[in-house]
Structure formats: structure tokens, C-alpha cells
Short mmCIF file of C-alpha atoms and ligand atoms in Angstrom, two decimals:
data_model
loop_
_atom_site.label_atom_id
_atom_site.label_comp_id
_atom_site.label_asym_id
_atom_site.label_seq_id
_atom_site.Cartn_x
_atom_site.Cartn_y
_atom_site.Cartn_z
CA MET A 1 10.64 37.36 -37.29
CA GLY A 2 13.68 35.64 -35.82
CA GLU A 3 13.94 33.04 -33.24
CA LEU A 4 13.14 33.98 -29.83
CA THR A 5 15.19 32.05 -26.51
CA CYS A 6 12.75 31.47 -24.03
CA LEU A 7 14.88 30.02 -21.54
CA VAL A 8 12.25 28.07 -18.43
CA ILE A 9 15.58 28.25 -15.36
CA GLY A 10 14.12 25.31 -12.82
CA GLY A 11 12.92 22.61 -13.61
CA GLY A 12 10.88 21.94 -10.17
CA TYR A 13 6.72 21.30 -10.71
CA ALA A 14 6.17 25.80 -11.13
CA GLY A 15 9.10 24.88 -14.56
CA ILE A 16 8.51 21.95 -15.52
CA HIS A 17 4.82 22.78 -16.55
CA ALA A 18 5.81 26.32 -17.79
CA VAL A 19 7.58 24.77 -20.59
CA GLN A 20 5.12 22.48 -20.92
CA ALA A 21 2.63 25.38 -21.49
CA ILE A 22 4.73 27.98 -23.38
CA ARG A 23 5.21 25.43 -25.81
CA LYS A 24 1.52 24.19 -26.43
CA SER A 25 1.31 28.25 -26.69
CA PHE A 26 3.37 28.73 -29.78
CA LYS A 27 2.05 25.27 -31.26
CA SER A 28 -1.69 27.35 -30.89
CA GLU A 29 -0.39 30.07 -32.71
CA GLU A 30 -0.84 30.29 -36.36
CA ASP A 31 1.34 32.21 -37.43
CA LYS A 32 4.25 29.80 -35.79
CA ARG A 33 7.30 31.70 -35.23
CA THR A 34 10.30 29.62 -34.18
CA VAL A 35 11.35 29.11 -30.23
CA ARG A 36 14.51 28.20 -28.64
CA LEU A 37 12.94 26.37 -25.63
CA ILE A 38 15.66 25.77 -22.45
CA LEU A 39 15.05 24.11 -19.47
CA MET A 40 17.76 25.06 -16.95
CA ASP A 41 17.81 22.86 -12.93
CA LYS A 42 21.02 23.11 -11.20
CA ASN A 43 20.46 18.59 -11.01
CA PRO A 44 19.29 16.64 -13.63
CA TYR A 45 15.82 15.69 -12.61
CA HIS A 46 13.04 17.50 -11.66
CA LEU A 47 12.65 16.35 -7.82
CA ARG A 48 9.15 15.53 -6.56
CA LYS A 49 9.79 17.46 -3.51
CA VAL A 50 6.19 16.46 -2.05
CA LEU A 51 7.64 13.07 -1.61
CA LEU A 52 10.37 13.89 0.14
CA PHE A 53 9.15 11.71 3.21
CA ARG A 54 9.16 8.77 1.36
CA PRO A 55 13.24 8.31 0.79
CA ALA A 56 13.24 8.60 5.60
CA VAL A 57 11.40 6.00 5.29
CA GLY A 58 12.04 3.16 2.21
CA ASP A 59 14.27 3.32 -0.85
CA GLU A 60 11.44 5.09 -3.56
CA ASP A 61 13.37 6.87 -6.44
CA ILE A 62 11.57 10.15 -6.35
CA THR A 63 13.39 12.09 -9.47
CA VAL A 64 12.91 11.89 -12.60
CA PRO A 65 15.32 12.84 -15.61
CA LEU A 66 14.23 15.86 -17.17
CA THR A 67 15.18 13.61 -20.89
CA ASP A 68 12.55 11.78 -19.25
CA LEU A 69 10.13 14.26 -19.64
CA PHE A 70 11.17 16.61 -22.12
CA PRO A 71 13.18 13.15 -24.52
CA GLU A 72 12.20 16.67 -27.02
CA GLY A 73 10.92 19.45 -28.35
CA VAL A 74 13.19 21.88 -25.49
CA GLU A 75 17.18 22.31 -24.51
CA LEU A 76 18.05 20.94 -21.65
CA ILE A 77 20.91 22.22 -19.49
CA GLN A 78 22.24 21.58 -16.24
CA GLY A 79 23.47 24.78 -14.57
CA ALA A 80 22.92 26.03 -11.45
CA VAL A 81 21.59 29.91 -12.44
CA THR A 82 23.78 33.00 -9.95
CA TYR A 83 22.75 35.77 -11.92
CA ILE A 84 20.35 37.20 -13.98
CA GLU A 85 22.08 41.16 -15.50
CA SER A 86 18.59 42.30 -16.93
CA THR A 87 19.08 44.59 -18.97
CA GLU A 88 21.74 43.03 -21.02
CA LYS A 89 18.85 39.67 -21.27
CA ASN A 90 21.95 37.92 -20.17
CA LEU A 91 21.81 34.82 -17.71
CA ARG A 92 24.77 33.55 -15.89
CA TYR A 93 26.27 30.66 -14.77
CA GLU A 94 28.06 27.67 -13.50
CA ASP A 95 27.43 24.54 -15.35
CA ALA A 96 28.11 20.93 -12.97
CA ALA A 97 31.73 20.85 -13.41
CA GLY A 98 31.30 24.31 -12.38
CA ALA A 99 32.56 25.97 -14.99
CA GLU A 100 30.95 30.27 -15.48
CA HIS A 101 29.06 31.13 -18.50
CA ARG A 102 26.65 33.41 -19.34
CA MET A 103 23.86 33.15 -22.26
CA ASN A 104 21.62 35.35 -24.07
CA TYR A 105 17.71 35.23 -23.76
CA ASP A 106 14.28 36.14 -25.31
CA ILE A 107 12.02 35.83 -22.79
CA LEU A 108 13.50 34.24 -19.37
CA VAL A 109 10.78 32.40 -16.95
CA VAL A 110 12.22 32.68 -13.02
CA ALA A 111 10.54 28.77 -11.51
CA LEU A 112 13.26 28.65 -8.80
CA GLY A 113 11.49 27.42 -5.90
CA SER A 114 12.10 27.11 -1.98
CA VAL A 115 14.13 25.37 0.44
CA LEU A 116 13.92 24.16 3.37
CA ARG A 117 13.68 25.43 7.06
CA GLN A 118 16.46 24.24 8.81
CA PRO A 119 16.36 24.77 12.53
CA GLU A 120 19.07 25.64 13.97
CA PRO A 121 23.04 23.45 14.63
CA TRP A 122 22.06 24.08 18.82
CA GLN A 123 18.86 22.59 18.47
CA GLY A 124 19.92 19.03 17.18
CA GLY A 125 17.95 16.65 15.16
CA MET A 126 17.51 15.84 11.01
CA ALA A 127 15.79 18.13 9.22
CA LEU A 128 14.02 16.75 6.49
CA ALA A 129 15.39 18.98 4.23
CA SER A 130 16.80 16.98 1.39
CA ILE A 131 16.62 13.78 -0.55
CA ASP A 132 20.37 12.77 1.59
CA HIS A 133 18.61 13.77 4.80
CA ALA A 134 15.29 11.96 3.97
CA ARG A 135 17.80 9.11 3.61
CA LYS A 136 19.78 9.69 6.15
CA ILE A 137 16.41 9.96 9.07
CA ARG A 138 15.65 6.30 7.66
CA GLU A 139 19.06 5.05 8.61
CA ALA A 140 18.75 6.51 11.76
CA TRP A 141 15.12 5.08 13.01
CA ARG A 142 16.82 2.10 11.40
CA ALA A 143 19.56 2.35 13.57
CA ASN A 144 18.06 2.64 16.23
CA LEU A 145 15.06 -0.35 15.68
CA LYS A 146 18.62 -2.82 15.64
CA LYS A 147 20.24 -1.25 19.02
CA ALA A 148 16.77 -1.44 20.20
CA VAL A 149 16.53 -5.75 19.23
CA GLY A 150 19.15 -6.21 21.45
CA GLU A 151 18.00 -3.89 25.01
CA THR A 152 16.40 -5.31 27.87
CA ASN A 153 15.73 -2.09 29.63
CA VAL A 154 11.52 -1.38 28.91
CA HIS A 155 12.59 2.31 29.70
CA GLU A 156 15.55 2.13 27.30
CA ARG A 157 13.87 0.55 23.95
CA LYS A 158 11.12 2.54 24.12
CA LYS A 159 13.44 5.30 24.04
CA LEU A 160 15.46 3.75 20.57
CA MET A 161 11.39 3.58 19.26
CA SER A 162 9.95 6.95 19.68
CA ILE A 163 10.37 9.71 17.22
CA ALA A 164 9.71 12.98 17.43
CA VAL A 165 8.17 15.00 14.40
CA ALA A 166 8.61 18.48 14.72
CA GLY A 167 6.38 20.62 13.17
CA ALA A 168 2.63 19.65 11.44
CA GLY A 169 1.89 20.60 7.96
CA ILE A 170 1.44 19.08 5.09
CA SER A 171 4.81 17.23 5.36
CA GLY A 172 4.64 16.77 9.14
CA ILE A 173 1.52 15.50 9.16
CA GLU A 174 1.78 12.93 6.58
CA THR A 175 5.68 12.24 7.77
CA SER A 176 4.04 11.16 10.45
CA ALA A 177 1.35 9.02 9.12
CA GLU A 178 4.38 6.57 7.20
CA LEU A 179 6.76 6.27 10.09
CA ALA A 180 3.69 5.13 12.17
CA HIS A 181 3.45 2.38 9.31
CA TYR A 182 6.89 1.71 8.05
CA VAL A 183 8.62 1.68 11.40
CA ARG A 184 5.91 -0.61 12.88
CA GLU A 185 6.74 -2.92 9.76
CA ASP A 186 10.42 -3.14 10.64
CA ALA A 187 9.94 -3.25 14.34
CA GLU A 188 8.11 -6.76 14.00
CA ALA A 189 11.09 -8.09 11.54
CA LEU A 190 13.17 -6.98 14.03
CA GLY A 191 11.21 -9.62 16.65
CA LEU A 192 9.68 -6.22 18.47
CA ASP A 193 7.12 -4.85 19.44
CA PRO A 194 5.52 -3.02 17.25
CA GLY A 195 3.41 -1.23 19.54
CA GLU A 196 6.37 -0.14 21.92
CA ALA A 197 6.97 1.94 18.48
CA LYS A 198 5.72 6.00 19.31
CA ILE A 199 5.23 8.98 17.17
CA THR A 200 4.32 11.92 17.74
CA LEU A 201 3.28 14.69 15.74
CA PHE A 202 4.19 18.00 16.93
CA ASN A 203 1.82 21.07 16.27
CA ALA A 204 1.91 24.39 17.68
CA ASN A 205 -1.35 26.00 16.84
CA PRO A 206 -4.22 24.00 19.12
CA ARG A 207 -5.57 22.25 15.98
CA LEU A 208 -4.28 20.00 12.47
CA PHE A 209 -4.75 22.55 9.27
CA PRO A 210 -5.34 25.75 10.70
CA GLU A 211 -5.34 26.50 6.92
CA GLY A 212 -8.82 24.92 6.56
CA PRO A 213 -12.14 24.14 9.35
CA ALA A 214 -12.34 22.70 12.03
CA LYS A 215 -13.84 19.18 10.99
CA VAL A 216 -11.01 18.71 8.71
CA GLY A 217 -8.75 18.90 10.87
CA VAL A 218 -10.65 16.78 13.48
CA ARG A 219 -10.36 13.83 10.38
CA LEU A 220 -6.57 14.60 10.06
CA GLU A 221 -6.16 13.51 13.75
CA ASP A 222 -8.32 10.80 13.54
CA SER A 223 -6.89 9.31 11.08
CA LEU A 224 -2.84 8.96 12.08
CA HIS A 225 -4.14 8.69 15.81
CA SER A 226 -6.33 5.14 13.37
CA ASN A 227 -2.44 4.66 12.09
CA GLY A 228 -1.08 4.75 14.86
CA VAL A 229 0.37 8.76 15.56
CA THR A 230 0.01 10.62 18.41
CA LEU A 231 -0.38 14.10 17.91
CA SER A 232 0.30 16.36 21.01
CA HIS A 233 -1.34 20.08 20.42
CA GLY A 234 -0.05 23.53 21.28
CA SER A 235 3.21 21.64 21.86
CA LYS A 236 6.44 23.97 20.33
CA VAL A 237 9.25 22.13 20.14
CA VAL A 238 12.73 23.89 21.10
CA GLN A 239 15.42 21.16 21.28
CA GLU A 240 17.18 17.75 20.51
CA GLU A 241 19.81 17.33 22.38
CA LEU A 242 20.89 12.95 22.81
CA GLY A 243 17.31 11.76 23.46
CA THR A 244 15.99 14.77 25.37
CA LEU A 245 13.83 16.81 23.87
CA THR A 246 12.48 20.25 25.08
CA LEU A 247 9.10 22.10 24.59
CA SER A 248 8.92 25.43 25.14
CA SER A 249 6.70 25.49 28.30
CA GLY A 250 9.38 23.96 29.21
CA GLU A 251 8.71 19.57 29.49
CA THR A 252 11.49 17.16 28.23
CA ILE A 253 10.55 14.36 26.54
CA SER A 254 13.16 11.43 25.64
CA VAL A 255 12.78 10.77 21.74
CA GLY A 256 14.48 8.15 19.85
CA MET A 257 15.11 11.21 17.40
CA CYS A 258 13.66 13.67 16.62
CA ILE A 259 12.44 14.75 12.87
CA TRP A 260 12.14 18.83 11.83
CA THR A 261 9.08 18.91 9.36
CA LEU A 262 9.48 23.42 9.69
CA GLY A 263 7.63 24.07 5.46
CA LEU A 264 9.51 26.71 3.31
CA LEU A 265 11.09 29.97 3.31
CA PRO A 266 12.18 31.67 -0.18
CA HIS A 267 15.47 30.74 -2.16
CA PRO A 268 18.09 32.88 -0.26
CA LEU A 269 19.18 33.20 -3.98
CA LEU A 270 16.93 35.59 -4.87
CA GLN A 271 18.54 38.13 -2.63
CA SER A 272 21.48 38.60 -5.08
CA ILE A 273 19.60 37.79 -8.73
CA GLY A 274 19.45 40.96 -9.45
CA LEU A 275 15.56 41.03 -9.43
CA PRO A 276 13.57 43.00 -8.05
CA VAL A 277 12.10 41.40 -3.94
CA ASP A 278 9.85 42.33 -1.28
CA SER A 279 10.89 42.74 2.26
CA GLU A 280 10.20 38.54 2.88
CA GLY A 281 12.02 37.92 0.17
CA TYR A 282 9.64 36.96 -3.04
CA VAL A 283 10.68 38.16 -6.42
CA VAL A 284 8.46 40.61 -6.96
CA ILE A 285 5.38 40.62 -9.99
CA ASP A 286 2.67 42.72 -12.07
CA ALA A 287 -0.14 40.87 -11.95
CA SER A 288 0.68 38.75 -14.92
CA TYR A 289 3.28 37.18 -13.69
CA ARG A 290 5.91 40.13 -15.18
CA VAL A 291 8.63 41.05 -12.99
CA GLN A 292 9.05 44.19 -12.04
CA GLY A 293 11.12 46.75 -13.69
CA THR A 294 12.51 44.30 -16.47
CA GLN A 295 11.81 43.02 -20.24
CA GLY A 296 11.09 39.76 -21.14
CA ILE A 297 10.80 38.22 -17.32
CA TYR A 298 8.10 35.89 -15.78
CA SER A 299 8.30 34.78 -11.58
CA ILE A 300 6.27 31.80 -10.90
CA GLY A 301 6.15 29.40 -8.29
CA ASP A 302 6.95 29.19 -4.22
CA CYS A 303 9.83 32.06 -5.85
CA ALA A 304 7.16 34.44 -6.50
CA ARG A 305 4.23 36.99 -4.27
CA VAL A 306 1.78 36.41 -6.71
CA VAL A 307 -1.49 38.43 -5.71
CA ASP A 308 -5.43 37.42 -7.13
CA PRO A 309 -5.49 41.20 -8.13
CA VAL A 310 -9.11 41.36 -7.46
CA SER A 311 -8.90 39.66 -3.84
CA GLY A 312 -5.70 40.70 -2.92
CA ARG A 313 -5.13 37.68 -1.54
CA VAL A 314 -2.33 35.95 -1.64
CA ASP A 315 -1.60 32.77 -3.59
CA GLY A 316 0.02 30.21 -1.21
CA LYS A 317 3.25 28.22 -2.24
CA THR A 318 2.16 24.64 -3.46
CA CYS A 319 1.92 22.72 -7.13
CA LYS A 320 -1.50 22.95 -7.17
CA GLU A 321 -1.04 27.57 -7.43
CA ALA A 322 2.09 26.31 -8.84
CA ILE A 323 0.70 25.25 -11.98
CA ALA A 324 -1.99 26.94 -12.57
CA GLN A 325 0.39 29.87 -12.31
CA ALA A 326 1.90 28.07 -15.58
CA ALA A 327 -0.90 27.57 -18.22
CA ARG A 328 -1.56 31.21 -17.70
CA LEU A 329 2.49 31.91 -17.66
CA GLY A 330 1.92 30.40 -21.48
CA LYS A 331 -0.57 32.68 -22.92
CA VAL A 332 0.42 35.54 -21.07
CA ILE A 333 3.87 34.78 -22.86
CA LEU A 334 2.30 34.93 -26.50
CA ALA A 335 0.04 37.97 -25.61
CA ASP A 336 2.94 39.94 -24.45
CA ILE A 337 5.06 38.47 -27.73
CA THR A 338 1.70 38.71 -30.37
CA GLY A 339 1.05 42.40 -28.51
CA ARG A 340 -2.60 41.72 -27.64
CA SER A 341 -4.35 41.93 -24.09
CA ALA A 342 -2.73 39.44 -21.40
CA PRO A 343 -4.52 37.43 -19.50
CA THR A 344 -3.86 37.78 -14.83
CA HIS A 345 -4.03 35.94 -11.98
CA LYS A 346 -6.93 34.38 -10.74
CA GLY A 347 -6.54 32.39 -7.33
CA PHE A 348 -6.70 28.51 -7.63
CA MET A 349 -9.98 27.35 -5.31
CA ASP A 350 -9.09 26.67 -1.79
CA PHE A 351 -8.24 22.46 -2.94
CA PHE A 352 -5.62 20.09 -0.30
CA CYS A 353 -4.89 16.44 -0.41
CA PHE A 354 -3.24 14.99 2.55
CA GLY A 355 -0.90 11.41 2.40
CA LEU A 356 -1.89 9.72 5.62
CA GLY A 357 -0.06 6.43 4.75
CA PRO A 358 0.76 3.77 2.55
CA GLY A 359 -2.65 3.71 0.29
CA ILE A 360 -4.75 6.36 2.88
CA GLY A 361 -5.62 9.74 1.71
CA MET A 362 -7.64 12.59 1.91
CA ALA A 363 -9.00 15.85 -0.56
CA TRP A 364 -10.85 18.62 1.26
CA THR A 365 -12.15 21.31 -1.11
CA HIS A 366 -14.84 24.29 -0.79
CA LYS A 367 -17.09 24.73 -3.39
CA TRP A 368 -20.61 26.69 -3.67
CA GLY A 369 -20.10 27.54 0.23
CA VAL A 370 -19.78 23.75 0.33
CA ASP A 371 -17.03 21.83 2.26
CA ILE A 372 -16.70 18.61 0.82
CA ILE A 373 -14.14 15.76 1.93
CA PHE A 374 -13.08 12.60 0.24
CA THR A 375 -11.87 9.24 2.08
CA GLY A 376 -11.35 5.95 1.47
CA ARG A 377 -9.59 5.12 -1.99
CA LEU A 378 -10.96 7.65 -3.55
CA GLY A 379 -9.03 10.20 -1.22
CA SER A 380 -6.28 7.93 -1.95
CA LYS A 381 -6.72 7.68 -5.50
CA LEU A 382 -7.08 11.42 -5.42
CA ARG A 383 -3.30 11.68 -3.45
CA LYS A 384 -1.95 10.12 -6.13
CA PHE A 385 -3.67 11.44 -9.19
CA THR A 386 -1.83 14.80 -7.71
CA TRP A 387 1.38 13.54 -6.80
CA ASP A 388 1.50 12.28 -10.50
CA SER A 389 0.26 14.85 -12.92
CA ALA A 390 1.99 17.16 -10.81
CA SER A 391 5.06 15.91 -12.50
CA LEU A 392 3.94 15.10 -15.32
CA ILE A 393 3.47 11.13 -14.39
CA LYS A 394 0.80 9.74 -16.56
C1 FAD B 401 7.59 18.87 2.27
C2 FAD B 401 7.23 19.14 1.00
C3 FAD B 401 5.86 18.63 0.97
C4 FAD B 401 4.89 19.78 0.08
N1 FAD B 401 3.13 18.23 0.01
C5 FAD B 401 2.75 19.44 -0.70
C6 FAD B 401 1.82 19.73 -0.64
O1 FAD B 401 1.21 18.18 -0.58
N2 FAD B 401 0.42 19.29 -1.71
C7 FAD B 401 0.78 21.10 -2.57
O2 FAD B 401 0.37 21.57 -3.60
N3 FAD B 401 2.77 21.26 -2.51
C8 FAD B 401 3.26 21.17 -1.74
N4 FAD B 401 4.43 21.16 -1.08
C9 FAD B 401 4.77 22.27 -1.39
C10 FAD B 401 5.46 22.36 -2.56
O3 FAD B 401 6.27 21.66 -2.97
C11 FAD B 401 5.68 23.55 -3.62
O4 FAD B 401 5.00 24.62 -3.75
C12 FAD B 401 6.47 23.04 -4.74
O5 FAD B 401 7.45 22.44 -5.24
C13 FAD B 401 6.05 24.85 -6.19
O6 FAD B 401 7.16 24.60 -6.93
P1 FAD B 401 8.23 25.41 -7.55
O7 FAD B 401 8.62 25.09 -8.92
O8 FAD B 401 7.53 26.31 -7.59
O9 FAD B 401 9.51 25.31 -7.50
P2 FAD B 401 10.63 23.66 -6.32
O10 FAD B 401 9.38 22.80 -6.23
O11 FAD B 401 10.88 24.14 -5.43
O12 FAD B 401 11.12 23.62 -8.08
C14 FAD B 401 12.11 24.51 -8.02
C15 FAD B 401 13.73 23.98 -8.85
O13 FAD B 401 14.83 24.88 -9.30
C16 FAD B 401 15.79 24.66 -9.31
N5 FAD B 401 16.79 25.12 -8.43
C17 FAD B 401 17.52 25.59 -7.16
N6 FAD B 401 17.86 26.90 -7.67
C18 FAD B 401 17.98 26.87 -9.46
C19 FAD B 401 19.42 27.07 -9.65
N7 FAD B 401 20.93 28.88 -9.17
N8 FAD B 401 19.62 26.94 -10.72
C20 FAD B 401 19.12 26.08 -11.29
N9 FAD B 401 18.05 25.98 -10.38
C21 FAD B 401 17.72 25.70 -9.28
C22 FAD B 401 15.52 23.10 -8.30
O14 FAD B 401 16.50 22.64 -8.42
C23 FAD B 401 13.98 23.25 -9.06
O15 FAD B 401 14.19 22.00 -9.70
C24 FAD B 401 5.43 20.13 -0.57
C25 FAD B 401 6.69 20.94 -0.46
C26 FAD B 401 7.36 20.06 1.06
C27 FAD B 401 8.61 20.02 0.63
#
């Protein structure tokens, strides 16, 4: 049999783990067939998306060059996919210089992920939606602190030193916890009273972490409080304009800046890429990640609607789910090629990790009917381990 071209599009968490799993599956196959494995991403790096809050508080690089992750055995192409001609098994993409290309594949894995939801322009504030956004956020709060140094009006100074974080999902929790630490540290270095810095996390829900038990939400809240974050539950931010924050209740609050952490949306390109999508915009797949109505195309991660065929439960849009899907996909592809029966999707166990400031973390899992919560050093180690292993960092 001739060489198979297996193309993975998207070098996020799903894509890099899919490359690893496919390579492993074909290595373990006895009648080894040659596979040309290609990973294509619009960037030359893997973005450690879960650490997006880091460049908002410091100058950490949260990218990993794809050449470091796959120094050999995988062809890397920097290109932005524009269209999939599934009948012809062709893919159209633009290279970094904007030139258009076409390429053939035998097997295609679509792992284009999601995009971050942004507020409408009239809503003001700054969204934590990319590395550039994160850097601008850091510049903005540091500029406010510098202004605060010369401000003698206490009300104005406190306003300059206050930050609203709107949206209390994992990203909002982690961002506010890190800000509380670094804003105070910088304030002190500038000779300001760190106690005047105020970070408020606005939560539209009545409590934190609605995905899990109330007691975990309470533990998270306690940790945020002791870190210096103020919580405002049942508060939806509507707009930030010229330092005035308006809540859905009509209440207004003075702030130095507002950071939006509004969660994820399906990649808009999926609407026009040539694959079937559901009413929410996610790629439609079967229980073994095969894209409906196509041959040789699979989709996993944030861009697909992944459902457990036994429980009917829809997978969450998180790294751990994407990574487990990728591991199974390696076996599915090999089974499909060799005419064996392919494994089907199984939902991932409940497991969530939270970074709660430098060196502080918490993890929660639910096993055998029991809630298990890790805090302190273990929680922090688990958090770091999950961040690193998700990006194939040893
Ligand atoms: C701030 C934040 C915090 C989060 N925290 C957590 C957490 O604590 N735990 C957790 O489990 N999950 C967390 N998540 C969710 C997690 O990041 C996603 O579930 C995960 O990134 C999904 O992986 P993916 O590979 O499907 O998509 P992505 O990571 O989005 O990767 C998609 C890839 O496709 C590439 N791409 C996009 N368009 C094109 C194109 N046209 N052509 C070629 N390539 C393209 C992108 O460059 C990217 O590399 C968080 C997300 C955010 C934003």
C-alpha cells in the first residue's frame, strides 16, 4: 500500500496531542505503512491558551515553537486553512505571506479550536482575547499605577488602582487572582499603598464554579478573598465608559479599568469551511469523531460537538477533554484504515484545576461518589502539571 498523507490542522491542545497519538498508533502497527504526518497551524507556535492571563500580569512567553514540540518525524506548515474540498480530499490554505495553496490529504484531522468571546465595541473595557490583548491590559494597569503615584485626591487614586474583571469562569478566577498579586507587588514597588489596590471579580451567577458542587465554589471564593480579590455575585457588567462601570442592576461603580473574560465561541471559520456544523456552529461528528457525510475527515477539541454515545452527555470545551479525544482518535484512525472496529467516545471524568495566584492552586474531582479537593502545595503542583503536560512540556 502507498504512503498515506495525514494532515492535522490546528496546533492547539487537540492538534498536538492528535499528532502524538497518530504517530504512536502507526508505530505500534505490525505491518507498518508509511504515513506522511503534517501539522498545519496559522502560527509557527503552539499557544498555551490556558495561560493567557500570564502576559496580562508579567512578561512570560506562553508560546512553544512547533519545531520544539516536533523536531522530527512531522512536517510543519505555517498556513491558515480557508476551505476543505471534502469530495476531492483537498485543502485550501494561505501561507504566512498570504499566497494561496492547495494540498491533498488522505486523512484530515480538524482541530481549529475556538475563539474568545469579545464584548461589543460600545461596551468598552479590554477583552483578554489574545496575547496582544493581554500585553495591552498589562500596559494599561501599569500606566494607571504610575498615574496614581502623583495623584493626591484619594478617590481618584483609588479609582486608578481598581480593576474590574467581568466574567467569573476559570479564566476570570485565574486572572483576578494573578492581578491581585502582581498589581499589589507593583504598587508597593512604586511607593503606593498596596492596600488601596482593588480587584473585583464580577460574577453573573450566584456562586463560583456552577459546573461543580457549591462547597468547591466556596473554597475558591475563600482563596480569592485571602488573596485580596473582592467578589460580586449575581452582578453582570453591561458597560465600562470613561471609568464608570454599569451593572445590569443599574448600579454604577468607578474603576480604573475593566477586563472582560467572557469565555469561548466556536471558531467562526467553521461556518464557511465546507463541513457540516450544528445550530451552535460546532462540527457535526459521529461517536468516533468522523465528520458527518465525509470520508477520512475527523474533528476533535473545541471545534467539534462531542457527545458520549452511552450517556448522551456533551463534552465540555476544555484541554483535558481535547487531549483524551486525541488519544482515542489515534486508535480510531488506525482501526478505520485497517478495517477493524473503532473505539467510540467516552466522556472524561469530572476534573477541574484552578490557578489562584503564584504558587497557589486547587483541583477538584468527583470519584466513587466522593468529592476530592486538592489545595495548598499539592493543588498548585497539580495545576502546574496539567498546564505543562497539556502542552507536551516535560
Ligand atoms: C483564558 C482561558 C483559560 C482556560 N483555562 C482552562 C483550564 O484551566 N483548563 C482547561 O482544561 N481548559 C481551559 N481552557 C479551555 C482550553 O483552552 C480549550 O478547551 C483548548 O484550548 C481546546 O483546544 P483545541 O486544540 O481544541 O483549540 P485551541 O487551543 O483553540 O487550538 C486551535 C488551534 O488552531 C489554530 N488555528 C485557528 N485557525 C486556524 C486556521 N484557519 N488555520 C490553521 N490553524 C488555525 C490556532 O492557531 C490554534 O493553534 C481555557 C481557555 C481560555 C481561553
